[in-house]
Coordinates of C-alpha atoms in Angstrom, one line a residue:
M11 CA 0.0 0.0 0.0
E12 CA 1.2 3.5 -0.8
S13 CA 0.9 6.4 1.6
L14 CA 0.6 10.0 0.7
N15 CA 3.3 12.1 2.4
R16 CA 3.0 15.7 3.3
Q17 CA 4.6 16.9 0.1
Q18 CA 1.9 15.2 -2.0
A19 CA -1.6 16.6 -2.6
V20 CA -4.7 15.2 -4.3
K21 CA -6.3 17.5 -6.9
A22 CA -9.9 16.7 -7.6
V23 CA -13.4 18.0 -7.9
H24 CA -15.4 18.0 -4.6
Y25 CA -18.3 15.7 -4.9
S26 CA -20.7 18.0 -3.1
T27 CA -19.7 21.5 -4.1
G28 CA -18.5 20.7 -7.6
E29 CA -15.4 23.0 -7.0
P30 CA -11.8 21.9 -7.7
V31 CA -9.9 21.4 -4.5
S32 CA -6.4 20.4 -3.4
I33 CA -6.2 18.0 -0.5
R34 CA -3.1 17.4 1.6
I35 CA -2.8 14.3 3.8
E36 CA -0.7 14.0 7.0
R37 CA -0.4 11.0 9.3
G38 CA -3.5 9.4 7.9
C39 CA -5.8 12.4 8.2
F40 CA -6.8 15.3 6.0
A41 CA -4.4 18.2 6.8
A42 CA -5.8 20.8 4.5
I43 CA -8.5 21.2 1.9
E44 CA -8.2 24.3 -0.3
S45 CA -10.1 25.6 -3.3
I46 CA -7.9 25.9 -6.4
A47 CA -8.3 27.3 -9.9
V48 CA -7.8 25.0 -12.9
E49 CA -8.3 25.5 -16.6
N50 CA -10.4 22.4 -17.2
K51 CA -11.9 20.8 -14.1
E52 CA -13.5 18.0 -16.3
E53 CA -10.0 16.6 -16.5
L54 CA -10.0 16.0 -12.8
P55 CA -11.5 13.0 -11.0
T56 CA -14.2 13.6 -8.3
I57 CA -13.2 13.1 -4.6
A58 CA -15.8 11.8 -2.1
P59 CA -15.8 10.2 1.4
G60 CA -15.2 6.5 1.6
L61 CA -18.4 4.4 1.8
V62 CA -19.7 2.9 5.0
D63 CA -21.8 -0.2 4.9
L64 CA -23.9 -1.0 8.0
Q65 CA -25.1 -4.4 6.8
I66 CA -23.2 -6.8 4.6
N67 CA -23.2 -10.6 4.8
G68 CA -20.3 -11.3 2.4
Y69 CA -18.7 -10.3 -0.9
S70 CA -16.9 -11.9 -3.9
G71 CA -17.4 -15.4 -2.6
Y72 CA -16.5 -14.7 1.0
D73 CA -19.4 -15.5 3.4
F74 CA -19.5 -14.2 7.0
N75 CA -22.1 -16.8 7.8
Q76 CA -20.8 -20.1 6.3
L77 CA -19.1 -21.7 9.3
P78 CA -16.4 -22.2 10.0
I79 CA -15.3 -18.9 8.6
P80 CA -11.8 -19.1 7.2
E81 CA -9.8 -16.3 8.7
E82 CA -8.4 -15.4 5.3
A83 CA -11.9 -14.9 4.0
I84 CA -12.5 -11.9 6.3
S85 CA -9.1 -10.4 5.5
E86 CA -9.7 -10.8 1.7
A87 CA -13.2 -9.4 2.0
V88 CA -11.9 -6.2 3.6
R89 CA -9.5 -5.8 0.6
K90 CA -12.0 -6.7 -2.0
L91 CA -14.4 -4.1 -0.6
W92 CA -11.8 -1.4 -1.3
E93 CA -12.5 -2.1 -4.9
Q94 CA -16.1 -0.9 -4.3
G95 CA -15.0 2.2 -2.4
V96 CA -16.0 0.7 1.0
T97 CA -13.6 1.9 3.7
S98 CA -15.6 0.9 6.8
F99 CA -18.2 -1.8 7.2
Y100 CA -20.1 -4.0 9.7
P101 CA -19.9 -7.7 8.8
T102 CA -23.4 -9.1 9.5
V103 CA -23.8 -12.3 11.4
I104 CA -27.4 -13.7 11.1
T105 CA -29.6 -16.0 13.0
N106 CA -27.9 -19.3 13.9
S107 CA -27.2 -21.6 16.9
G108 CA -25.6 -20.0 19.9
E109 CA -22.4 -21.9 19.3
A110 CA -22.3 -20.9 15.7
I111 CA -22.7 -17.2 16.4
Q112 CA -20.1 -17.4 19.1
A113 CA -17.7 -19.0 16.7
A114 CA -18.3 -16.3 14.1
M115 CA -17.6 -13.6 16.7
E116 CA -14.4 -15.2 17.9
T117 CA -13.1 -15.6 14.3
I118 CA -13.8 -11.9 13.4
A119 CA -12.2 -10.8 16.7
R120 CA -9.2 -13.0 16.0
V121 CA -8.7 -11.6 12.5
C122 CA -9.0 -8.0 13.7
G123 CA -6.3 -8.8 16.3
Q124 CA -3.9 -10.2 13.6
D125 CA -4.7 -8.0 10.6
A126 CA -4.3 -4.2 10.9
A127 CA -6.2 -3.6 7.7
A128 CA -9.2 -5.7 9.0
A129 CA -9.1 -3.9 12.3
R130 CA -9.3 -0.5 10.6
G131 CA -11.9 -1.5 8.1
I132 CA -14.3 -3.4 10.4
A133 CA -16.0 -0.7 12.4
G134 CA -18.1 -3.2 14.3
I135 CA -20.3 -6.2 13.9
H136 CA -24.0 -6.2 13.0
L137 CA -25.9 -9.1 14.7
E138 CA -29.0 -9.6 12.7
G139 CA -31.0 -12.0 14.8
P140 CA -31.7 -14.4 16.4
F141 CA -34.0 -12.2 18.4
I142 CA -36.4 -11.6 15.4
S143 CA -39.9 -12.7 14.6
P144 CA -40.5 -16.4 14.3
H145 CA -43.3 -15.9 11.8
D146 CA -43.1 -16.8 8.1
G147 CA -42.8 -13.9 5.7
V148 CA -41.1 -11.5 8.1
R149 CA -38.5 -14.0 9.2
G150 CA -37.1 -14.1 5.6
A151 CA -34.3 -16.6 5.1
H152 CA -33.5 -16.9 8.8
N153 CA -33.7 -20.4 10.2
R154 CA -36.8 -20.7 12.4
D155 CA -35.1 -23.4 14.6
Y156 CA -32.7 -20.8 16.0
V157 CA -35.1 -17.8 16.4
R158 CA -35.4 -17.0 20.1
P159 CA -36.5 -14.1 22.5
P160 CA -33.9 -11.5 23.5
D161 CA -31.5 -12.9 26.1
W162 CA -29.0 -10.5 27.7
E163 CA -26.8 -13.2 29.2
L164 CA -26.5 -15.0 25.9
F165 CA -25.8 -11.8 24.1
S166 CA -23.1 -10.8 26.6
R167 CA -21.3 -14.0 25.9
W168 CA -21.3 -13.2 22.2
Q169 CA -20.2 -9.7 22.9
E170 CA -17.3 -11.0 25.0
A171 CA -16.3 -13.4 22.2
S172 CA -16.3 -10.5 19.7
G173 CA -14.0 -8.4 21.9
G174 CA -16.8 -5.8 22.3
R175 CA -17.3 -5.4 18.6
I176 CA -21.0 -5.9 18.3
R177 CA -22.3 -2.4 17.6
I178 CA -25.7 -3.1 15.9
V179 CA -28.4 -5.6 16.9
T180 CA -31.4 -6.2 14.7
L181 CA -34.4 -7.6 16.6
S182 CA -38.2 -7.6 16.7
P183 CA -39.8 -5.8 19.6
E184 CA -42.7 -8.2 19.5
W185 CA -41.1 -10.3 22.3
P186 CA -42.0 -9.5 25.9
E187 CA -38.3 -9.4 26.8
S188 CA -37.6 -6.7 24.2
V189 CA -37.9 -3.5 26.2
P190 CA -35.5 -4.4 29.0
F191 CA -33.1 -5.8 26.4
I192 CA -33.2 -2.7 24.3
E193 CA -32.6 -0.5 27.4
R194 CA -29.5 -2.5 28.3
C195 CA -28.2 -2.2 24.8
A196 CA -28.7 1.5 24.7
K197 CA -27.0 1.8 28.1
H198 CA -23.9 0.1 26.6
G199 CA -23.9 2.1 23.4
I200 CA -25.2 -0.7 21.2
T201 CA -27.5 0.4 18.4
V202 CA -30.8 -1.5 18.3
S203 CA -32.4 -1.7 14.9
I204 CA -36.0 -3.0 14.3
G205 CA -36.2 -5.6 11.6
H206 CA -37.8 -8.9 10.6
T207 CA -40.7 -7.9 12.8
S208 CA -44.4 -8.4 13.0
A209 CA -44.6 -6.0 16.0
T210 CA -47.7 -3.9 16.7
A211 CA -47.5 -0.1 16.5
E212 CA -47.6 0.0 20.3
Q213 CA -44.6 -2.5 20.6
I214 CA -42.6 -0.4 18.1
Q215 CA -43.4 2.8 20.1
A216 CA -42.2 1.1 23.3
A217 CA -39.0 0.0 21.6
V218 CA -38.3 3.5 20.5
E219 CA -38.9 4.8 24.0
A220 CA -36.5 2.1 25.3
G221 CA -33.8 3.3 22.9
A222 CA -34.2 1.6 19.5
R223 CA -32.7 4.0 16.9
M224 CA -32.8 2.3 13.4
S225 CA -34.9 0.3 11.0
T226 CA -33.2 -2.6 9.2
H227 CA -33.8 -2.7 5.4
L228 CA -37.2 -1.0 5.9
G229 CA -39.8 -2.5 3.5
N230 CA -38.0 -5.8 3.2
G231 CA -38.3 -8.8 5.6
A232 CA -42.0 -8.1 5.6
H233 CA -45.3 -9.9 4.9
L234 CA -46.5 -9.8 1.3
M235 CA -49.8 -8.5 2.5
L236 CA -50.3 -6.0 5.4
P237 CA -53.3 -4.2 6.9
R238 CA -53.8 -0.9 5.2
H239 CA -53.2 0.8 8.6
P240 CA -51.8 0.6 11.1
N241 CA -48.9 -1.6 10.2
Y242 CA -45.2 -1.9 11.2
I243 CA -43.9 -0.1 8.1
W244 CA -46.1 3.0 8.6
E245 CA -45.2 3.0 12.3
Q246 CA -41.4 2.9 11.7
L247 CA -41.7 5.7 9.1
A248 CA -43.7 7.8 11.6
Q249 CA -41.2 7.4 14.4
D250 CA -39.1 10.5 14.2
R251 CA -36.3 9.0 16.3
L252 CA -35.8 6.0 13.9
W253 CA -33.3 6.2 11.1
S254 CA -34.2 4.1 8.1
C255 CA -31.9 1.8 6.1
V256 CA -33.0 0.8 2.6
I257 CA -31.6 -1.5 -0.1
A258 CA -31.7 0.6 -3.3
D259 CA -30.7 -2.1 -5.8
G260 CA -33.8 -1.6 -7.9
F261 CA -35.1 -5.1 -7.0
H262 CA -35.8 -5.0 -3.3
L263 CA -37.9 -1.9 -3.2
P264 CA -39.9 -0.1 -6.0
D265 CA -38.9 3.5 -6.7
Q266 CA -42.2 4.7 -5.2
V267 CA -41.2 3.3 -1.8
L268 CA -37.7 4.6 -2.0
K269 CA -39.1 8.1 -2.8
V270 CA -41.5 8.0 0.2
V271 CA -38.7 6.9 2.6
L272 CA -36.4 9.6 1.4
K273 CA -39.1 12.2 1.6
V274 CA -40.2 11.2 5.1
K275 CA -36.9 10.5 6.7
G276 CA -34.8 13.1 4.9
E277 CA -31.3 13.1 6.4
Q278 CA -32.2 10.1 8.5
A279 CA -32.3 7.9 5.4
M280 CA -29.3 5.6 4.8
L281 CA -28.2 3.1 2.2
V282 CA -27.1 -0.4 3.0
S283 CA -26.1 -3.2 0.5
D284 CA -27.2 -6.2 2.6
A285 CA -25.1 -8.0 0.1
V286 CA -24.6 -11.7 0.2
S287 CA -21.4 -13.5 -0.7
L288 CA -22.4 -13.9 -4.4
S289 CA -22.1 -10.1 -4.9
G290 CA -19.1 -9.3 -7.0
L291 CA -19.2 -12.7 -8.8
P292 CA -20.2 -13.2 -12.5
D293 CA -23.8 -13.9 -13.4
G294 CA -24.9 -17.5 -13.5
A295 CA -26.4 -20.3 -11.4
Y296 CA -25.1 -21.0 -7.9
T297 CA -25.8 -23.2 -4.9
T298 CA -25.9 -21.4 -1.6
P299 CA -26.2 -22.7 2.0
V300 CA -29.3 -20.6 2.7
G301 CA -31.2 -20.2 -0.6
G302 CA -30.1 -23.4 -2.2
E303 CA -30.2 -23.2 -6.0
V304 CA -30.1 -19.5 -7.1
V305 CA -29.5 -17.5 -10.2
L306 CA -27.7 -14.2 -10.5
T307 CA -29.0 -12.5 -13.7
P308 CA -26.9 -10.3 -16.0
E309 CA -29.1 -7.4 -14.8
G310 CA -27.9 -7.9 -11.2
K311 CA -30.9 -9.6 -9.7
L312 CA -30.4 -12.6 -7.4
H313 CA -33.4 -15.0 -7.3
L314 CA -34.3 -18.6 -6.5
A315 CA -33.8 -20.9 -9.4
R316 CA -37.3 -22.4 -8.9
N317 CA -39.0 -19.0 -8.9
E318 CA -37.6 -15.8 -10.4
Q319 CA -40.1 -13.7 -8.5
I320 CA -38.5 -14.7 -5.1
L321 CA -35.3 -12.8 -4.3
A322 CA -32.4 -14.7 -2.8
G323 CA -30.7 -11.7 -1.3
S324 CA -28.9 -8.6 -2.5
A325 CA -26.1 -9.0 -4.9
Q326 CA -25.2 -5.4 -5.4
M327 CA -23.0 -2.9 -3.5
L328 CA -23.4 0.6 -2.3
L329 CA -22.1 2.1 -5.5
W330 CA -25.0 0.4 -7.4
G331 CA -27.5 1.9 -4.9
I332 CA -26.0 5.4 -5.4
E333 CA -26.3 4.9 -9.2
H334 CA -29.9 3.7 -8.9
L335 CA -31.0 6.7 -6.8
T336 CA -29.4 9.2 -9.1
N337 CA -30.3 7.6 -12.4
R338 CA -33.9 7.3 -11.4
G339 CA -34.1 10.9 -10.3
L340 CA -34.7 10.0 -6.6
A341 CA -31.7 11.9 -5.2
E342 CA -28.9 14.1 -6.4
L343 CA -25.5 12.4 -6.5
A344 CA -24.1 14.2 -3.4
E345 CA -27.2 13.3 -1.3
A346 CA -27.1 9.7 -2.5
W347 CA -23.4 9.5 -1.7
D348 CA -23.9 11.0 1.8
M349 CA -26.6 8.3 2.4
A350 CA -23.9 5.7 2.0
S351 CA -20.9 7.5 3.6
V352 CA -21.1 10.4 6.1
R353 CA -24.7 9.7 7.3
P354 CA -24.0 6.1 8.5
A355 CA -20.6 7.2 9.8
G356 CA -22.3 10.0 11.8
F357 CA -25.1 7.8 12.9
M358 CA -22.6 5.3 14.3
K359 CA -20.4 8.1 15.7
L360 CA -17.4 7.2 13.6
S361 CA -14.6 9.8 13.2
A362 CA -15.2 9.7 9.4
A363 CA -18.6 11.4 10.0
V364 CA -17.3 14.9 9.0
G365 CA -16.3 13.6 5.6
L366 CA -13.8 15.7 3.6
A367 CA -12.7 18.0 6.4
A368 CA -9.3 18.9 8.0
G369 CA -8.6 16.6 10.9
A370 CA -10.8 13.8 9.7
P371 CA -9.5 10.3 8.7
A372 CA -8.3 10.4 5.1
D373 CA -10.8 7.7 4.0
F374 CA -11.9 8.7 0.5
V375 CA -12.3 7.7 -3.1
L376 CA -11.6 9.2 -6.5
Y377 CA -14.1 8.4 -9.3
R378 CA -15.3 9.6 -12.7
R379 CA -18.8 9.6 -14.1
D380 CA -19.2 7.5 -17.3
G381 CA -22.8 8.1 -18.4
E382 CA -25.0 6.5 -15.8
R383 CA -22.1 4.6 -14.2
I384 CA -19.6 5.6 -11.5
R385 CA -16.1 4.4 -12.4
L386 CA -14.0 4.1 -9.3
E387 CA -10.4 5.0 -9.9
Q388 CA -8.8 4.9 -6.4
T389 CA -9.6 4.1 -2.8
Y390 CA -7.7 5.5 0.2
K391 CA -7.9 4.2 3.7
S392 CA -6.2 6.4 6.4
G393 CA -4.3 8.2 3.6
E394 CA -3.0 4.9 2.1
L395 CA -3.8 4.0 -1.5
V396 CA -5.5 0.7 -1.1
Y397 CA -7.0 0.3 -4.5
H398 CA -6.0 1.5 -7.9
G399 CA -8.4 0.7 -10.8
S400 CA -7.1 -0.2 -14.2

């Protein structure tokens, strides 16, 4: 990896202001960002903050839930994600047996202790389940056999195994044990996110009062048919203290739903990939531990082989979501980029939350627009060049 020294500066167009800037890096942080005059700014790449993914199950064949997790798989995933502009992420461990979840936590913690790049890139762990709804439809692909009510003692064992890295827990507040569990999470600085739920409006309200702060892939992990009102989607949208995460791959949510979430939540709307391990692989037929026989189409949709109408997970990354929002006229590029970078960083209280500002970690990317596509050229992590596109 190549580091920028104090004599070097990056010249690029600021993603938000559209103005040419010169950026100097010192000791892994932005030292100065200054406006400059150039004859032709179209010749410069665009600079933007590194992307932050709050929910990702794997990438490029590396699966965070196929046990035992090879330690090299986690290290390689960190580096492969640089190619997608992701400088911080939360590997997501889903519903499984207590022993399997503990093993996953131990492996991630061990890799972070041995691999400095992994320790810098993994901002925390997202535990999605097993404290979710047991009901079909909302449970999604999570194994019913391992779904259980919130249990602080059990969670504490997993947290100890992770070295304190569990920072997000997705649960359903329909369980009687939910409120005291949420309160203890909030006390310990752990973000509780509502997802895979069939909770009533009153149970969601109680969860928010107890400290729940986020909605996991809002609009997905839901029944095909819901009461007109009230229902758990309306209630989460209406809760001003809940931030909403959405999957904007063009397959999980129709544009009308994305537009409503963005309108209602405003700066509390965030993008996640929720990508599975097949993301980043060529299109074709695959066999997976959870979905069985699946197909990844040339258009980027991942569905069950037996029924193309049933999604088998997300196979697209944050860059794809940013492109979808901008190309469909749902958001300006700068706003869509913020939804996948500084907003999740700020929500999780990461130091990268201030973005391209003096004193902030030099986590950033350089890219160029190519029609409707974003062509990533370089990714920097703490001022080090970690990816250089061809």
